[in-house]
């Protein structure tokens, strides 16, 4: 099943340490999604992300997430399965990419790093992901066209939060002052 969570902060409010503690707490909140492994990563500035893992494809430590490219520029948290990853992997290897794992997460990571958002249309499967470019400080959130894998987000003036579970977002401190819009109802 797996689970992802992350936050990008637009304005400096309470400091990086507090942001990291919040994301770690939200990740623990989703422990039932992935009992096999968990991971955390932060750029130490404005982006933090975490992952809960249910090992299916690559059950080794090489499948640990958040996963970074070898140069450290790109980071991904990913839930799902891209069925055509062996073909994509082969094509990326022909372009010189060297893989450390045998699963689809690293293939998705390098496909996005090499091909940009055009890679999304090449994925045949079910997925939700957060892909962060540390050089550009850009976050891409995406999920499969049918929405099989859940991906929720909340955009507020302080920043953006994303997660596999909507209740993770509801317990985030940024959501505490939000109210139901009577006009929307």
PDB file of C-alpha atoms in Angstrom:
ATOM      1  CA  UNK A   1       0.000   0.000   0.000  1.00  0.00           C
ATOM      2  CA  UNK A   2       2.741   2.538   0.984  1.00  0.00           C
ATOM      3  CA  UNK A   3       2.215   6.154   1.935  1.00  0.00           C
ATOM      4  CA  UNK A   4       3.743   9.515   1.096  1.00  0.00           C
ATOM      5  CA  UNK A   5       3.658  12.897   2.804  1.00  0.00           C
ATOM      6  CA  UNK A   6       5.459  16.170   2.256  1.00  0.00           C
ATOM      7  CA  UNK A   7       5.465  19.894   2.723  1.00  0.00           C
ATOM      8  CA  UNK A   8       6.900  22.829   0.845  1.00  0.00           C
ATOM      9  CA  UNK A   9       7.015  26.077   2.792  1.00  0.00           C
ATOM     10  CA  UNK A  10       6.586  29.401   1.004  1.00  0.00           C
ATOM     11  CA  UNK A  11       7.412  31.675   3.957  1.00  0.00           C
ATOM     12  CA  UNK A  12       9.821  31.117   6.829  1.00  0.00           C
ATOM     13  CA  UNK A  13       7.618  30.701   9.882  1.00  0.00           C
ATOM     14  CA  UNK A  14       8.801  28.424  12.627  1.00  0.00           C
ATOM     15  CA  UNK A  15      12.069  27.056  11.312  1.00  0.00           C
ATOM     16  CA  UNK A  16      13.140  23.894   9.558  1.00  0.00           C
ATOM     17  CA  UNK A  17      13.360  21.740  12.687  1.00  0.00           C
ATOM     18  CA  UNK A  18       9.680  22.229  13.452  1.00  0.00           C
ATOM     19  CA  UNK A  19       8.697  21.498   9.823  1.00  0.00           C
ATOM     20  CA  UNK A  20      10.711  18.266   9.927  1.00  0.00           C
ATOM     21  CA  UNK A  21       9.069  17.251  13.209  1.00  0.00           C
ATOM     22  CA  UNK A  22       5.620  17.860  11.723  1.00  0.00           C
ATOM     23  CA  UNK A  23       6.314  15.725   8.639  1.00  0.00           C
ATOM     24  CA  UNK A  24       7.781  12.945  10.787  1.00  0.00           C
ATOM     25  CA  UNK A  25       4.641  12.999  12.963  1.00  0.00           C
ATOM     26  CA  UNK A  26       2.361  12.888   9.907  1.00  0.00           C
ATOM     27  CA  UNK A  27       4.381   9.976   8.552  1.00  0.00           C
ATOM     28  CA  UNK A  28       3.935   8.071  11.815  1.00  0.00           C
ATOM     29  CA  UNK A  29       0.212   8.792  11.560  1.00  0.00           C
ATOM     30  CA  UNK A  30       0.160   6.647   8.394  1.00  0.00           C
ATOM     31  CA  UNK A  31       2.110   3.695   9.833  1.00  0.00           C
ATOM     32  CA  UNK A  32      -0.596   1.238   8.791  1.00  0.00           C
ATOM     33  CA  UNK A  33       0.161   2.001   5.124  1.00  0.00           C
ATOM     34  CA  UNK A  34       3.683   0.620   5.317  1.00  0.00           C
ATOM     35  CA  UNK A  35       5.056  -1.547   8.105  1.00  0.00           C
ATOM     36  CA  UNK A  36       8.272  -2.593   6.312  1.00  0.00           C
ATOM     37  CA  UNK A  37      10.250   0.641   6.171  1.00  0.00           C
ATOM     38  CA  UNK A  38      10.044   4.376   6.616  1.00  0.00           C
ATOM     39  CA  UNK A  39      12.176   7.253   5.488  1.00  0.00           C
ATOM     40  CA  UNK A  40      12.539  11.005   5.792  1.00  0.00           C
ATOM     41  CA  UNK A  41      14.355  13.647   3.749  1.00  0.00           C
ATOM     42  CA  UNK A  42      14.627  17.421   3.946  1.00  0.00           C
ATOM     43  CA  UNK A  43      16.543  19.979   1.936  1.00  0.00           C
ATOM     44  CA  UNK A  44      17.101  21.849   5.218  1.00  0.00           C
ATOM     45  CA  UNK A  45      15.347  24.887   3.820  1.00  0.00           C
ATOM     46  CA  UNK A  46      11.771  24.676   2.529  1.00  0.00           C
ATOM     47  CA  UNK A  47      10.963  21.073   1.591  1.00  0.00           C
ATOM     48  CA  UNK A  48      10.502  17.975   3.739  1.00  0.00           C
ATOM     49  CA  UNK A  49       9.071  14.613   2.759  1.00  0.00           C
ATOM     50  CA  UNK A  50       8.574  11.179   4.275  1.00  0.00           C
ATOM     51  CA  UNK A  51       7.518   7.707   3.209  1.00  0.00           C
ATOM     52  CA  UNK A  52       6.012   4.529   4.666  1.00  0.00           C
ATOM     53  CA  UNK A  53       6.798   1.347   2.778  1.00  0.00           C
ATOM     54  CA  UNK A  54       5.059  -1.916   2.148  1.00  0.00           C
ATOM     55  CA  UNK A  55       7.792  -3.827   0.270  1.00  0.00           C
ATOM     56  CA  UNK A  56       6.518  -5.506  -2.887  1.00  0.00           C
ATOM     57  CA  UNK A  57       8.895  -5.184  -5.855  1.00  0.00           C
ATOM     58  CA  UNK A  58      12.417  -4.436  -4.611  1.00  0.00           C
ATOM     59  CA  UNK A  59      12.376  -5.653  -1.014  1.00  0.00           C
ATOM     60  CA  UNK A  60      16.057  -4.791  -0.451  1.00  0.00           C
ATOM     61  CA  UNK A  61      17.385  -1.629   1.164  1.00  0.00           C
ATOM     62  CA  UNK A  62      18.014  -0.318  -2.359  1.00  0.00           C
ATOM     63  CA  UNK A  63      14.262   0.375  -2.565  1.00  0.00           C
ATOM     64  CA  UNK A  64      14.345   2.741   0.445  1.00  0.00           C
ATOM     65  CA  UNK A  65      12.558   6.070   0.039  1.00  0.00           C
ATOM     66  CA  UNK A  66      12.689   8.998  -0.210  1.00  0.00           C
ATOM     67  CA  UNK A  67      14.995   8.137  -3.098  1.00  0.00           C
ATOM     68  CA  UNK A  68      17.497  10.536  -4.631  1.00  0.00           C
ATOM     69  CA  UNK A  69      19.315  10.561  -7.941  1.00  0.00           C
ATOM     70  CA  UNK A  70      23.011   9.801  -7.625  1.00  0.00           C
ATOM     71  CA  UNK A  71      23.904  13.492  -7.964  1.00  0.00           C
ATOM     72  CA  UNK A  72      21.368  14.408  -5.257  1.00  0.00           C
ATOM     73  CA  UNK A  73      19.481  16.892  -7.422  1.00  0.00           C
ATOM     74  CA  UNK A  74      16.155  15.049  -7.555  1.00  0.00           C
ATOM     75  CA  UNK A  75      14.202  13.300  -4.803  1.00  0.00           C
ATOM     76  CA  UNK A  76      11.037  11.229  -5.046  1.00  0.00           C
ATOM     77  CA  UNK A  77       8.425   9.704  -2.787  1.00  0.00           C
ATOM     78  CA  UNK A  78       6.317   7.267  -4.730  1.00  0.00           C
ATOM     79  CA  UNK A  79       3.410   4.936  -4.072  1.00  0.00           C
ATOM     80  CA  UNK A  80       2.263   2.519  -6.725  1.00  0.00           C
ATOM     81  CA  UNK A  81       3.444   0.371  -9.558  1.00  0.00           C
ATOM     82  CA  UNK A  82       4.394   1.233 -13.123  1.00  0.00           C
ATOM     83  CA  UNK A  83       3.885  -1.990 -15.028  1.00  0.00           C
ATOM     84  CA  UNK A  84       6.050  -1.086 -18.022  1.00  0.00           C
ATOM     85  CA  UNK A  85       9.061  -0.100 -15.910  1.00  0.00           C
ATOM     86  CA  UNK A  86      11.330  -2.836 -17.392  1.00  0.00           C
ATOM     87  CA  UNK A  87      11.016  -1.269 -20.862  1.00  0.00           C
ATOM     88  CA  UNK A  88      11.534   2.248 -19.498  1.00  0.00           C
ATOM     89  CA  UNK A  89      14.507   1.011 -17.478  1.00  0.00           C
ATOM     90  CA  UNK A  90      16.085  -0.487 -20.598  1.00  0.00           C
ATOM     91  CA  UNK A  91      15.647   2.784 -22.514  1.00  0.00           C
ATOM     92  CA  UNK A  92      17.168   4.797 -19.660  1.00  0.00           C
ATOM     93  CA  UNK A  93      20.109   2.371 -19.445  1.00  0.00           C
ATOM     94  CA  UNK A  94      20.695   2.910 -23.171  1.00  0.00           C
ATOM     95  CA  UNK A  95      20.983   6.625 -22.329  1.00  0.00           C
ATOM     96  CA  UNK A  96      23.618   5.889 -19.679  1.00  0.00           C
ATOM     97  CA  UNK A  97      21.604   5.701 -16.445  1.00  0.00           C
ATOM     98  CA  UNK A  98      23.040   3.208 -13.957  1.00  0.00           C
ATOM     99  CA  UNK A  99      20.520   1.750 -11.544  1.00  0.00           C
ATOM    100  CA  UNK A 100      21.178   0.666  -7.962  1.00  0.00           C
ATOM    101  CA  UNK A 101      17.822  -1.045  -7.382  1.00  0.00           C
ATOM    102  CA  UNK A 102      15.620  -3.528  -9.210  1.00  0.00           C
ATOM    103  CA  UNK A 103      12.237  -1.889  -8.578  1.00  0.00           C
ATOM    104  CA  UNK A 104      10.165   0.673 -10.405  1.00  0.00           C
ATOM    105  CA  UNK A 105      10.720   3.619  -8.031  1.00  0.00           C
ATOM    106  CA  UNK A 106      14.207   4.355  -9.314  1.00  0.00           C
ATOM    107  CA  UNK A 107      12.997   4.010 -12.910  1.00  0.00           C
ATOM    108  CA  UNK A 108      10.228   6.553 -12.238  1.00  0.00           C
ATOM    109  CA  UNK A 109      12.767   8.858 -10.544  1.00  0.00           C
ATOM    110  CA  UNK A 110      15.192   8.806 -13.475  1.00  0.00           C
ATOM    111  CA  UNK A 111      12.445   8.958 -16.092  1.00  0.00           C
ATOM    112  CA  UNK A 112      11.232  12.212 -14.533  1.00  0.00           C
ATOM    113  CA  UNK A 113      14.801  13.497 -14.130  1.00  0.00           C
ATOM    114  CA  UNK A 114      15.656  12.749 -17.769  1.00  0.00           C
ATOM    115  CA  UNK A 115      12.371  13.334 -19.592  1.00  0.00           C
ATOM    116  CA  UNK A 116      10.576  15.802 -17.327  1.00  0.00           C
ATOM    117  CA  UNK A 117       6.790  15.741 -17.165  1.00  0.00           C
ATOM    118  CA  UNK A 118       6.659  13.963 -20.544  1.00  0.00           C
ATOM    119  CA  UNK A 119       7.603  10.822 -18.602  1.00  0.00           C
ATOM    120  CA  UNK A 120       4.167  10.813 -16.934  1.00  0.00           C
ATOM    121  CA  UNK A 121       2.390   9.952 -20.187  1.00  0.00           C
ATOM    122  CA  UNK A 122       4.744   6.991 -20.609  1.00  0.00           C
ATOM    123  CA  UNK A 123       3.874   5.384 -17.269  1.00  0.00           C
ATOM    124  CA  UNK A 124       1.445   2.486 -17.554  1.00  0.00           C
ATOM    125  CA  UNK A 125       0.237   1.802 -14.045  1.00  0.00           C
ATOM    126  CA  UNK A 126      -1.172   3.184 -10.848  1.00  0.00           C
ATOM    127  CA  UNK A 127       0.819   5.697  -8.847  1.00  0.00           C
ATOM    128  CA  UNK A 128       0.972   8.841  -6.760  1.00  0.00           C
ATOM    129  CA  UNK A 129       4.207  10.746  -6.339  1.00  0.00           C
ATOM    130  CA  UNK A 130       6.012  13.814  -5.137  1.00  0.00           C
ATOM    131  CA  UNK A 131       9.104  14.690  -7.206  1.00  0.00           C
ATOM    132  CA  UNK A 132      11.315  17.533  -6.012  1.00  0.00           C
ATOM    133  CA  UNK A 133      14.083  19.365  -7.895  1.00  0.00           C
ATOM    134  CA  UNK A 134      16.524  20.700  -5.300  1.00  0.00           C
ATOM    135  CA  UNK A 135      18.260  23.044  -7.771  1.00  0.00           C
ATOM    136  CA  UNK A 136      15.054  24.736  -8.945  1.00  0.00           C
ATOM    137  CA  UNK A 137      13.177  24.231  -5.648  1.00  0.00           C
ATOM    138  CA  UNK A 138      10.243  22.874  -7.670  1.00  0.00           C
ATOM    139  CA  UNK A 139       7.753  20.236  -6.614  1.00  0.00           C
ATOM    140  CA  UNK A 140       5.792  18.052  -9.013  1.00  0.00           C
ATOM    141  CA  UNK A 141       2.802  16.165  -7.646  1.00  0.00           C
ATOM    142  CA  UNK A 142       1.227  13.580  -9.938  1.00  0.00           C
ATOM    143  CA  UNK A 143      -0.959  10.519  -9.898  1.00  0.00           C
ATOM    144  CA  UNK A 144      -2.203   8.017 -12.426  1.00  0.00           C
ATOM    145  CA  UNK A 145      -4.915   9.130 -14.833  1.00  0.00           C
ATOM    146  CA  UNK A 146      -7.600   7.050 -13.101  1.00  0.00           C
ATOM    147  CA  UNK A 147      -6.683   8.252  -9.620  1.00  0.00           C
ATOM    148  CA  UNK A 148      -6.258   4.735  -8.247  1.00  0.00           C
ATOM    149  CA  UNK A 149      -3.516   5.731  -5.812  1.00  0.00           C
ATOM    150  CA  UNK A 150      -4.614   8.520  -3.464  1.00  0.00           C
ATOM    151  CA  UNK A 151      -2.925  11.914  -3.439  1.00  0.00           C
ATOM    152  CA  UNK A 152      -4.394  14.760  -1.409  1.00  0.00           C
ATOM    153  CA  UNK A 153      -3.018  18.257  -1.040  1.00  0.00           C
ATOM    154  CA  UNK A 154      -3.794  21.519   0.695  1.00  0.00           C
ATOM    155  CA  UNK A 155      -2.566  24.873  -0.572  1.00  0.00           C
ATOM    156  CA  UNK A 156      -2.489  27.681   2.003  1.00  0.00           C
ATOM    157  CA  UNK A 157      -0.522  30.956   2.174  1.00  0.00           C
ATOM    158  CA  UNK A 158       2.172  29.264   4.277  1.00  0.00           C
ATOM    159  CA  UNK A 159       2.813  26.518   1.719  1.00  0.00           C
ATOM    160  CA  UNK A 160       1.578  23.222   0.351  1.00  0.00           C
ATOM    161  CA  UNK A 161       1.085  19.890   2.089  1.00  0.00           C
ATOM    162  CA  UNK A 162       0.516  16.603   0.268  1.00  0.00           C
ATOM    163  CA  UNK A 163      -0.235  13.128   1.555  1.00  0.00           C
ATOM    164  CA  UNK A 164      -1.690   9.726   0.780  1.00  0.00           C
ATOM    165  CA  UNK A 165      -4.392  10.254   3.404  1.00  0.00           C
ATOM    166  CA  UNK A 166      -6.610  13.299   3.768  1.00  0.00           C
ATOM    167  CA  UNK A 167      -6.583  12.911   7.549  1.00  0.00           C
ATOM    168  CA  UNK A 168      -2.819  13.500   7.554  1.00  0.00           C
ATOM    169  CA  UNK A 169      -3.531  16.923   6.098  1.00  0.00           C
ATOM    170  CA  UNK A 170      -6.297  17.610   8.590  1.00  0.00           C
ATOM    171  CA  UNK A 171      -3.938  17.116  11.552  1.00  0.00           C
ATOM    172  CA  UNK A 172      -1.280  19.403  10.072  1.00  0.00           C
ATOM    173  CA  UNK A 173      -1.042  22.689  12.038  1.00  0.00           C
ATOM    174  CA  UNK A 174      -1.725  24.731   8.903  1.00  0.00           C
ATOM    175  CA  UNK A 175      -5.219  23.250   8.660  1.00  0.00           C
ATOM    176  CA  UNK A 176      -6.309  24.064  12.225  1.00  0.00           C
ATOM    177  CA  UNK A 177      -7.757  27.491  11.388  1.00  0.00           C
ATOM    178  CA  UNK A 178      -9.590  26.395   8.246  1.00  0.00           C
ATOM    179  CA  UNK A 179     -13.371  26.354   8.266  1.00  0.00           C
ATOM    180  CA  UNK A 180     -16.004  24.835   6.023  1.00  0.00           C
ATOM    181  CA  UNK A 181     -17.046  27.245   3.316  1.00  0.00           C
ATOM    182  CA  UNK A 182     -20.786  27.798   3.629  1.00  0.00           C
ATOM    183  CA  UNK A 183     -20.811  29.263   0.136  1.00  0.00           C
ATOM    184  CA  UNK A 184     -19.305  26.055  -1.247  1.00  0.00           C
ATOM    185  CA  UNK A 185     -21.893  23.964   0.567  1.00  0.00           C
TER     186      UNK A 185
END
